[in-house]
Structures are given as structure tokens and as C-alpha cells.
XYZ file of C-alpha atoms in Angstrom:
540
model
C 56.056 107.039 -50.088
C 53.143 105.401 -48.316
C 49.558 106.313 -49.180
C 48.982 107.426 -45.582
C 51.452 110.276 -46.038
C 49.742 111.345 -49.227
C 46.347 111.422 -47.544
C 44.982 108.759 -49.956
C 43.838 106.279 -47.334
C 40.312 107.696 -47.072
C 37.787 106.824 -49.811
C 36.104 109.848 -51.422
C 32.629 110.662 -50.181
C 29.861 112.703 -51.780
C 30.056 116.254 -50.499
C 26.460 116.557 -49.398
C 26.116 113.078 -47.872
C 27.841 113.790 -44.556
C 27.221 116.696 -42.200
C 30.324 118.785 -41.628
C 30.754 120.314 -38.193
C 31.084 124.088 -38.031
C 34.772 123.925 -37.131
C 35.472 122.250 -40.506
C 32.792 123.992 -42.525
C 34.060 127.473 -41.626
C 37.794 126.766 -41.719
C 39.373 129.871 -43.323
C 40.018 129.528 -47.057
C 41.821 132.877 -47.470
C 44.098 134.959 -45.269
C 41.316 137.551 -45.053
C 39.162 134.959 -43.253
C 41.933 134.171 -40.739
C 40.907 136.159 -37.661
C 43.203 137.559 -34.995
C 46.548 137.006 -36.800
C 47.003 140.288 -38.661
C 50.727 140.702 -37.845
C 51.605 137.282 -39.257
C 49.546 137.860 -42.416
C 51.279 141.192 -43.011
C 54.735 139.623 -42.596
C 53.906 136.771 -44.968
C 52.444 139.178 -47.516
C 55.592 141.313 -47.500
C 57.805 138.210 -47.835
C 55.808 136.936 -50.837
C 55.746 140.315 -52.576
C 59.503 140.784 -52.117
C 60.345 137.157 -52.965
C 61.979 136.641 -49.569
C 60.383 133.302 -48.742
C 61.938 131.108 -46.090
C 62.440 127.416 -46.856
C 60.867 126.354 -43.528
C 58.120 127.871 -41.370
C 57.248 126.973 -37.776
C 53.715 127.869 -36.655
C 53.105 127.684 -32.932
C 50.205 128.576 -30.652
C 47.446 127.096 -28.531
C 44.872 124.740 -30.002
C 42.371 126.082 -32.490
C 44.024 129.395 -33.428
C 44.636 128.387 -37.046
C 48.066 126.729 -37.280
C 47.131 123.956 -39.723
C 44.764 126.263 -41.607
C 47.580 128.805 -41.957
C 49.927 126.102 -43.269
C 47.399 125.162 -45.960
C 46.866 128.830 -46.829
C 50.621 129.279 -47.243
C 50.666 126.226 -49.503
C 47.897 127.773 -51.624
C 49.606 131.162 -51.652
C 52.882 129.667 -52.930
C 51.313 127.427 -55.564
C 48.433 129.577 -56.846
C 48.579 130.183 -60.607
C 45.540 132.479 -60.829
C 42.299 132.026 -62.786
C 44.181 132.463 -66.076
C 46.967 130.057 -65.159
C 49.640 132.771 -65.413
C 49.807 134.015 -61.809
C 52.648 133.711 -59.319
C 52.894 133.426 -55.522
C 50.404 135.758 -53.863
C 49.065 136.527 -50.392
C 45.572 136.464 -51.945
C 45.257 133.043 -53.646
C 42.407 132.950 -56.130
C 40.769 129.788 -54.778
C 39.531 128.797 -58.261
C 42.633 127.489 -60.020
C 43.367 123.782 -59.913
C 46.199 124.009 -57.305
C 44.045 126.116 -54.963
C 41.065 123.775 -55.231
C 43.174 120.634 -54.899
C 44.973 121.931 -51.804
C 41.683 123.042 -50.219
C 40.235 119.567 -50.802
C 43.376 117.829 -49.515
C 44.118 115.968 -52.755
C 47.124 117.814 -54.212
C 49.920 115.335 -54.851
C 52.663 117.911 -54.160
C 51.255 119.094 -50.803
C 51.912 116.297 -48.342
C 50.445 116.449 -44.832
C 51.820 114.260 -42.063
C 50.659 113.905 -38.486
C 53.809 113.565 -36.380
C 51.754 112.074 -33.539
C 51.293 108.878 -35.583
C 54.485 109.086 -37.659
C 57.157 109.675 -35.039
C 59.969 107.455 -36.251
C 63.088 108.059 -38.269
C 61.775 105.850 -41.114
C 58.847 108.226 -41.667
C 61.246 111.159 -41.946
C 63.521 109.233 -44.317
C 60.555 108.832 -46.687
C 60.226 112.627 -46.732
C 63.973 113.107 -47.276
C 64.055 110.650 -50.173
C 60.940 112.077 -51.839
C 62.087 115.701 -51.424
C 64.928 115.135 -53.901
C 62.445 114.851 -56.777
C 60.801 117.903 -58.290
C 57.145 118.696 -57.804
C 54.812 116.858 -60.160
C 52.465 119.706 -61.052
C 52.979 122.511 -58.536
C 55.490 125.309 -58.213
C 56.677 124.004 -54.823
C 56.564 120.627 -53.135
C 55.289 121.363 -49.642
C 55.465 119.192 -46.529
C 53.062 120.080 -43.714
C 53.989 118.284 -40.476
C 51.430 118.754 -37.713
C 52.387 118.444 -34.019
C 56.027 118.314 -35.084
C 57.222 118.266 -31.462
C 56.168 114.591 -31.282
C 58.878 113.428 -33.674
C 61.531 111.304 -32.002
C 65.043 112.598 -31.353
C 66.450 110.417 -34.129
C 63.760 111.649 -36.531
C 64.683 115.277 -35.798
C 68.370 114.517 -36.295
C 67.658 112.813 -39.622
C 65.731 115.889 -40.795
C 68.349 118.488 -39.868
C 70.569 118.369 -42.982
C 67.661 118.479 -45.419
C 66.006 121.202 -43.358
C 69.146 123.350 -43.464
C 69.828 122.975 -47.210
C 66.625 121.785 -48.875
C 66.176 121.670 -52.640
C 64.847 124.938 -54.059
C 61.495 123.395 -54.932
C 60.733 122.226 -51.352
C 59.104 124.108 -48.456
C 58.557 122.747 -44.948
C 55.627 123.931 -42.812
C 55.662 122.766 -39.194
C 52.849 123.243 -36.671
C 53.019 122.642 -32.929
C 51.269 123.479 -29.673
C 54.388 122.756 -27.588
C 57.236 124.671 -29.193
C 59.446 124.183 -26.125
C 59.745 120.490 -27.076
C 61.151 121.273 -30.525
C 64.987 121.075 -30.540
C 66.832 124.362 -30.800
C 68.673 123.037 -33.838
C 65.335 122.813 -35.649
C 64.051 126.170 -34.377
C 67.161 127.931 -35.668
C 66.484 126.633 -39.186
C 62.873 127.861 -39.358
C 61.073 131.172 -39.659
C 58.842 131.161 -36.593
C 55.332 132.608 -36.282
C 53.584 132.674 -32.908
C 49.835 132.659 -33.519
C 48.012 134.581 -30.809
C 44.934 133.667 -28.863
C 41.958 135.232 -30.625
C 40.347 138.022 -28.537
C 36.906 137.188 -27.164
C 35.242 140.142 -28.903
C 36.538 138.991 -32.312
C 35.407 135.440 -31.624
C 31.941 136.642 -30.628
C 31.646 138.682 -33.839
C 32.824 135.690 -35.897
C 30.324 133.395 -34.194
C 27.581 135.909 -34.943
C 28.414 135.719 -38.649
C 28.414 131.916 -38.525
C 25.014 131.849 -36.809
C 23.607 134.146 -39.482
C 24.993 131.964 -42.301
C 23.510 128.880 -40.636
C 20.080 130.533 -40.553
C 19.939 130.349 -36.764
C 19.545 132.971 -34.029
C 21.573 133.635 -30.901
C 21.559 136.176 -28.090
C 24.638 138.450 -27.998
C 25.257 137.443 -24.372
C 25.209 133.765 -25.385
C 27.812 134.406 -28.102
C 29.955 136.351 -25.625
C 29.779 133.461 -23.147
C 30.819 130.966 -25.834
C 33.694 133.242 -26.864
C 34.946 133.479 -23.284
C 34.623 129.707 -22.805
C 36.655 129.127 -25.994
C 39.701 130.778 -24.343
C 41.032 132.173 -27.603
C 40.412 129.059 -29.725
C 38.169 129.440 -32.771
C 37.799 125.669 -33.151
C 36.755 125.155 -29.516
C 34.262 127.997 -29.790
C 32.735 126.672 -33.015
C 32.367 123.227 -31.447
C 30.494 124.761 -28.501
C 28.375 126.845 -30.896
C 27.562 123.753 -32.948
C 26.243 122.035 -29.834
C 24.309 125.139 -28.748
C 22.606 125.477 -32.154
C 21.636 121.809 -32.062
C 20.189 122.272 -28.569
C 18.284 125.384 -29.661
C 16.913 123.504 -32.661
C 15.533 120.804 -30.392
C 13.910 123.452 -28.214
C 12.617 125.356 -31.246
C 14.208 128.690 -30.427
C 17.342 130.809 -30.454
C 20.604 130.091 -28.671
C 20.100 131.744 -25.281
C 22.548 132.668 -22.536
C 20.687 130.437 -20.071
C 20.928 127.458 -22.414
C 24.664 128.011 -22.944
C 25.183 128.381 -19.206
C 23.369 125.112 -18.525
C 25.190 123.368 -21.352
C 28.629 124.440 -20.134
C 27.841 124.034 -16.438
C 28.665 127.675 -15.759
C 27.652 129.454 -12.603
C 24.684 131.765 -12.911
C 25.941 135.364 -12.935
C 23.125 136.596 -10.718
C 23.800 133.824 -8.209
C 27.525 134.615 -8.201
C 26.843 138.315 -7.621
C 24.579 137.424 -4.701
C 27.196 135.016 -3.318
C 29.960 137.628 -3.618
C 27.756 140.176 -1.843
C 27.217 137.761 1.040
C 30.922 136.988 1.281
C 32.027 140.617 1.612
C 29.144 141.202 4.049
C 30.480 138.286 6.194
C 27.095 136.494 5.904
C 28.307 132.916 6.416
C 24.890 131.152 6.492
C 23.712 132.996 3.394
C 26.956 132.297 1.525
C 26.839 128.577 2.294
C 23.161 128.414 1.265
C 23.997 130.129 -2.029
C 26.861 127.716 -2.675
C 24.649 124.696 -1.964
C 21.994 126.091 -4.270
C 24.527 126.232 -7.130
C 25.785 122.743 -6.267
C 22.243 121.316 -6.304
C 21.787 122.744 -9.804
C 24.797 120.754 -10.975
C 27.453 123.491 -10.887
C 30.925 122.223 -10.006
C 32.336 123.805 -6.793
C 35.530 124.476 -8.707
C 33.512 126.475 -11.264
C 31.950 128.547 -8.455
C 35.362 129.502 -7.083
C 36.612 130.249 -10.589
C 33.648 132.610 -11.122
C 34.378 134.314 -7.778
C 38.015 134.761 -8.829
C 36.858 136.309 -12.118
C 34.601 138.638 -10.125
C 37.471 139.809 -7.901
C 39.609 140.402 -10.987
C 36.875 142.442 -12.692
C 36.277 144.505 -9.546
C 39.991 145.290 -9.418
C 39.978 146.365 -13.071
C 36.870 148.487 -12.450
C 38.668 150.168 -9.528
C 41.503 151.026 -11.922
C 38.989 152.548 -14.334
C 39.398 149.924 -17.079
C 36.719 149.455 -19.720
C 34.065 146.795 -19.257
C 34.235 143.514 -21.133
C 32.071 142.959 -24.241
C 28.659 141.428 -23.648
C 28.581 142.498 -20.000
C 25.115 143.023 -18.572
C 24.204 146.454 -17.193
C 23.389 145.105 -13.723
C 26.787 143.379 -13.583
C 28.525 146.613 -14.592
C 26.685 148.525 -11.864
C 27.610 145.894 -9.269
C 31.295 146.099 -10.234
C 31.290 149.871 -9.832
C 29.639 149.576 -6.412
C 32.110 146.941 -5.193
C 35.049 148.920 -6.558
C 33.991 151.926 -4.485
C 33.468 149.778 -1.388
C 36.608 147.576 -1.468
C 40.183 148.797 -1.237
C 43.132 147.240 -3.033
C 44.425 145.420 0.084
C 41.025 143.760 0.580
C 40.830 142.757 -3.102
C 44.332 141.277 -3.038
C 43.466 139.334 0.107
C 40.245 138.019 -1.459
C 42.162 136.923 -4.555
C 44.797 135.020 -2.587
C 42.258 133.270 -0.354
C 39.977 132.259 -3.221
C 42.933 131.068 -5.298
C 44.111 128.895 -2.406
C 40.581 127.525 -2.017
C 40.377 126.784 -5.760
C 43.600 124.752 -5.606
C 42.354 122.868 -2.543
C 39.053 121.958 -4.201
C 40.878 120.536 -7.250
C 42.745 118.076 -5.024
C 40.028 117.463 -2.415
C 38.320 114.101 -1.897
C 35.189 116.034 -0.842
C 34.982 118.989 -3.248
C 31.804 120.661 -1.978
C 32.895 120.391 1.652
C 36.322 121.807 0.751
C 34.611 124.665 -1.098
C 32.436 125.455 1.939
C 35.481 125.543 4.203
C 37.286 127.791 1.721
C 34.383 130.275 1.690
C 34.199 130.260 5.495
C 37.918 131.050 5.618
C 37.388 133.958 3.211
C 34.473 135.278 5.285
C 36.445 134.978 8.528
C 39.405 136.807 6.990
C 37.135 139.585 5.744
C 36.135 140.372 9.349
C 39.748 140.682 10.512
C 41.319 144.141 10.716
C 43.436 145.331 7.834
C 47.160 144.629 8.504
C 48.014 148.305 7.977
C 45.311 149.395 10.427
C 46.500 146.774 12.912
C 50.088 148.023 12.671
C 48.902 151.594 13.237
C 46.987 150.572 16.366
C 50.020 148.727 17.714
C 52.199 151.776 17.086
C 49.686 153.956 18.946
C 49.518 151.530 21.869
C 45.838 150.782 21.372
C 44.543 147.584 23.078
C 44.458 144.592 20.693
C 42.288 142.184 22.667
C 39.787 141.897 25.459
C 36.148 142.896 25.455
C 35.076 145.867 23.442
C 34.471 149.092 25.379
C 30.924 149.682 26.497
C 30.555 152.766 24.410
C 32.584 154.588 21.794
C 32.434 158.355 21.636
C 30.538 159.319 18.535
C 32.216 161.549 15.989
C 30.644 164.973 15.546
C 27.784 164.747 13.122
C 28.621 168.116 11.560
C 32.395 168.769 11.614
C 33.428 172.238 10.537
C 33.772 172.389 6.768
C 37.303 172.906 5.431
C 37.915 176.199 3.677
C 40.488 175.034 1.125
C 42.405 172.004 -0.108
C 45.175 172.524 2.447
C 42.666 172.068 5.274
C 41.263 168.958 3.562
C 44.767 167.464 3.533
C 45.219 168.381 7.209
C 42.018 166.429 7.994
C 43.366 163.424 6.070
C 46.626 163.489 8.029
C 44.726 163.775 11.304
C 42.698 160.688 10.270
C 45.943 158.748 9.658
C 45.557 158.859 5.893
C 49.148 160.067 5.397
C 49.792 158.137 2.181
C 46.615 159.421 0.557
C 47.371 162.962 1.789
C 50.784 162.822 0.100
C 49.207 161.757 -3.196
C 46.646 164.556 -2.966
C 49.411 167.130 -2.372
C 51.318 165.875 -5.416
C 48.562 165.138 -7.946
C 45.290 166.932 -7.174
C 44.622 170.334 -8.775
C 41.730 171.997 -6.908
C 39.119 174.088 -8.721
C 36.736 175.078 -5.940
C 35.494 173.893 -2.574
C 31.869 174.623 -1.736
C 30.297 172.517 0.980
C 29.578 169.625 0.422
C 31.457 169.322 -2.912
C 35.188 169.287 -3.598
C 35.768 169.978 -7.286
C 39.126 169.067 -8.829
C 40.654 168.883 -12.301
C 40.940 165.566 -14.151
C 44.406 166.594 -15.362
C 47.015 164.136 -14.067
C 44.784 162.413 -11.489
C 44.722 158.564 -11.673
C 41.414 156.702 -11.561
C 42.285 154.855 -8.366
C 43.084 158.148 -6.619
C 39.627 159.472 -7.556
C 37.956 156.484 -5.853
C 40.233 156.530 -2.803
C 40.002 160.309 -2.332
C 36.206 160.362 -2.529
C 35.911 157.464 -0.070
C 38.282 159.235 2.334
C 36.340 162.504 2.027
C 33.175 160.770 3.170
C 34.949 159.031 6.026
C 36.676 162.174 7.256
C 34.153 164.938 6.455
C 30.855 163.057 6.402
C 28.798 160.943 4.029
C 27.174 163.934 2.357
C 30.490 165.120 0.926
C 31.382 164.164 -2.634
C 34.194 164.625 -5.130
C 33.565 166.140 -8.559
C 36.151 165.710 -11.334
C 35.901 168.028 -14.361
C 38.019 168.834 -17.413
C 38.867 172.389 -16.279
C 42.624 173.014 -15.846
C 42.487 173.690 -12.098
C 44.908 175.473 -9.770
C 48.454 174.304 -8.968
C 48.812 171.351 -6.620
C 49.657 172.046 -2.979
C 53.241 170.942 -3.546
C 53.531 173.248 -6.559
C 52.148 176.127 -4.495
C 54.645 175.458 -1.705
C 57.555 175.252 -4.185
C 56.505 178.538 -5.788
C 56.192 180.222 -2.382
C 59.648 179.021 -1.304
C 61.161 180.209 -4.592
C 59.585 183.640 -4.105
C 60.878 183.849 -0.523
C 64.368 182.826 -1.594
C 64.350 185.463 -4.307
C 63.264 188.113 -1.781
C 66.020 187.057 0.626
C 68.661 187.232 -2.103
C 67.512 190.743 -3.002
C 67.598 192.050 0.592
C 70.429 194.625 1.200
C 72.239 192.589 3.875
C 72.370 189.360 1.821
C 73.189 191.182 -1.403
C 76.120 192.969 0.313
C 77.367 189.695 1.851
C 77.305 187.893 -1.489
C 79.122 190.789 -3.125
C 81.842 190.732 -0.454
C 82.101 186.938 -0.518
C 81.416 185.734 -4.122
C 81.818 182.067 -3.161
C 79.204 182.286 -0.418
C 75.933 180.334 -0.783
C 72.516 180.847 0.750
C 71.684 177.609 2.513
C 68.636 178.624 4.524
C 66.668 181.290 6.288
C 63.984 181.770 8.917
C 60.881 183.791 8.351
C 60.766 185.416 11.790
C 62.847 188.633 11.924
C 64.466 187.653 8.617
C 67.387 185.784 10.161
C 69.505 184.074 7.525
C 71.912 181.124 7.360
């Protein structure tokens, strides 16, 4: 077998002579250090403890989630002999025995790593097949780690199939790939597959905090959260960004700050994006274009501005649904999301999302990106001033005029409408204001507690978060701005629909017990009460 397969083509270097980047320095050496892959670790641990080890493993996932690191950890786990030299396979390799240290340093003769991107041919695979027939030199298992296995040629895969299906007992294959869909099904069916997940941003931020502390540096929590979000689930990408940020902070003589990370990554300033979003929903075209140009002059890519606006719309939608805020979110941003969520309905948010997404795609392909971005924002602003499609359909159904000059004056609504006395009257006001869908939801889901002007108090039992926002907004539109909705944990009264069902059941019971109906049912046992009228007790 060639030296390149054995990893012997690089001359040894003194450990302390070359700086190691953070992504290599903090590569996990135990399964406990492997973050975000708890399900896989548990499965592997159970397999090792029960001696149910597969002969081939396929590790798949996006870049930087730990595929190659996991393969090396599995190699250590299978070949560890413990500090006393008497141990067996374990999910917690000791890290001090000779096999553990040799595998960690990449010099174990029985753990062969091959990069399929540079060894794609059938001849490279034949070397593995021929060598796999011989027992391990000093380890319990001879292990082949093939990275980016999807890049092997079709002939190379075919040559590997027989050995992969019935390998010698002393051989284990560990494959890693970012594009599992390119691996032939015949290979997939012969492997035990593990899908490594993207690492959640909050776990990445916590991990980066530990790394910063070990490096003797300092970093703002918001800066770490920004790096974690920019990493998109990849620990390696995040550590590379952190490495650069620490170097930048060292040159400036201070901690890693959110502003420095934002400048380094070319991210849009959150305050500027909030101001831009405010101007868009307020249909302030000149102000929105000035804000966009200001970001562009600072070096922010127009595509990044639209991406930040899309993220804002998404977060507003989640806030409207009552979802928790993201880690590292500033208090002023949280307050802005709550305000926008109360102001914007779901149809408006969906329309904003579609328009911004279309603009984002146009900017990617545009010959003039900033001009395309300006036109996209103007289209969004113009659309925000158009009537809601549902409102437009209602006006058409009512025969209201759709065009022409606006009337000289619109009759003002009464400043002090009579206060409703109960929830039934509140629902009647909603129906009169053409809020039929909301009225139906209130009848079905809202349990009133009390109504004392100007507060409607209801129970939190069974009421969705979006209904709370929509109901309170409708109350202020229909009854006046001073009215508010209060939601408490008290059990509340039955809903209006439950009250009506109970009343109808009571009336039916009274009808069945009346002498005339009772006598009729006795005379005609097969008869059935199908209806009645309340006036004069006439029955059907």
C-alpha cells in the first residue's frame, strides 16, 4: 500500500513549532466532547456494550459537524486497551494507551485514512481490498476511514461491494460524506448509517465561550451568538470565524465585540435593519432607500440586507405565534418584534416574506445588485399600501366603489360606542364589523371571566397565542383604543358555543318531558323528536 494511504507522506514536526488553528486544536478527543450528537453517541455506546458492532459505518451530515472526528473516535473506541493494557472496546476510550494516542496523532499503522476526493479510482480501492485480507499489526481491528466517499468512481464502488458485504472479522470500514445522495444504494444497504445533525446555535455559542476562556481571551455574549448563527450548525466554520475574531481583537487590544464581528462578516447592523423595516411597513419610500444606501456605503452587500429583512419577517411571525426568543437577542430587538407582531397580521407577513424572497433571488442574479435591491424594496413598499385581498373581496361583495377619487369626507365613527355587557355582545360587534372568522374562533375557544369597561378578561385555558393578539387588536378596532384584553390563569366560564349547546340540551329535555310529547312517544315508540319552536311550544 502506498505511503499516501498510510498518512506517512508528511514529515513529523515539533508540536510547539507551528500554530494550530482552533478548529484543529479543539477537535473532540472523546465522545463527551462531541457536541450536538447525543443520539448517535447513545446508539454507538449501546452497540459497543452489547457487542453488536456493524462492520461498516456511514457518517453523513453538513460540513463541520464532526463526521471525520467521529470516525476517529470510533476507531479509538474499538481499539482502546485501557491504561493497564487489559481493556476492551469502550464508548469512553482512555486516551492514554498507545492505540488511543497513536490514533489521535494520526500515526497508527492499522487505522488507515483515505481522502476519496484524491483517490477516486478502482486501483486505490484494490489496494484496500488486498491489504484488508491481512490481520491488524498491533490493533484489535484494522480500520479504514474513507472521507468524502461519494467521490469514488462507479467502478471503485463496484470493486468495494463484495469486501464491504463480507469483510474479514478484523476489518471495519468508516465512511464519511456530505452528499449521501451520491452514494450508491448498494453501498448504503451494507452500512449502518448515522446522520449527524446541525449543531444548535445555543450549543455552539456555549462551546465558543469555553474555547475563548481556554485561549485566555474575552468575547461579548452577543458576538459569540452572532458567530454561532453565522456558522449555520458547523462547529468547524464557527471556530474558524472565532479564530479570526480573536486575532482581530488582539490587534485592537480588546475583547471580541459584536460590532467587530459584524464588520468582519459584513453583516447588516441590527439597529439599521430595524429602522429600515420600520420605514418599509410605514411605506416611507425615501427613508427606506436612504437607509439601504447607508448600509451599502458601509460595505454591506444588498443581498445581505434582504436576507436580514427576511430573518426579521420570520422572527416577527414566530413572535406572533408566541414562540420563545432566540439566544443572545437584544432587549430592544425583542421589544420591536413584539410591537411588529401586534401591528402586522399573518396575511401581511406572508406577503412581505414572498416579496422579499423574490427580491433576494433577483439581486443574486442582477447585473446591478444595489439598483435591483432598491427596486425590490419599492415593490414591497407599494404592495404594503394596497388593500388586503380579503378586504378587497369583501368590498366587491358589498358593491363598494373600487376606484375613482376618494370621498370628500368620511363619517367618523362614534368616539364612545356603548360598552358591551357580555361576551355575546362583543361577538355581535365583531360580526357587525365583518370579523366573522375571528368571531367564530371566539365563540369556540374563549372562556370569559368578566367584562368591566374597558377590560375584557378571559381564561388562558385553550386559547392560542395568535388568537390573543388578533382578539385584542379587533377589540381596539371595534370598541375603541382604550379597550384591552387580559388573559389570566383562572378557569373561566363556558365558551359561547358550550353555553348554547347546554341551553339547547336543556330545552330538548324539557320538551321531551312535556305531557303532549311524552304521550306521543309512548303511543308511537319509534317516533323521534326532530325539532321544536320556542313560541307557543309547537313541536316537530
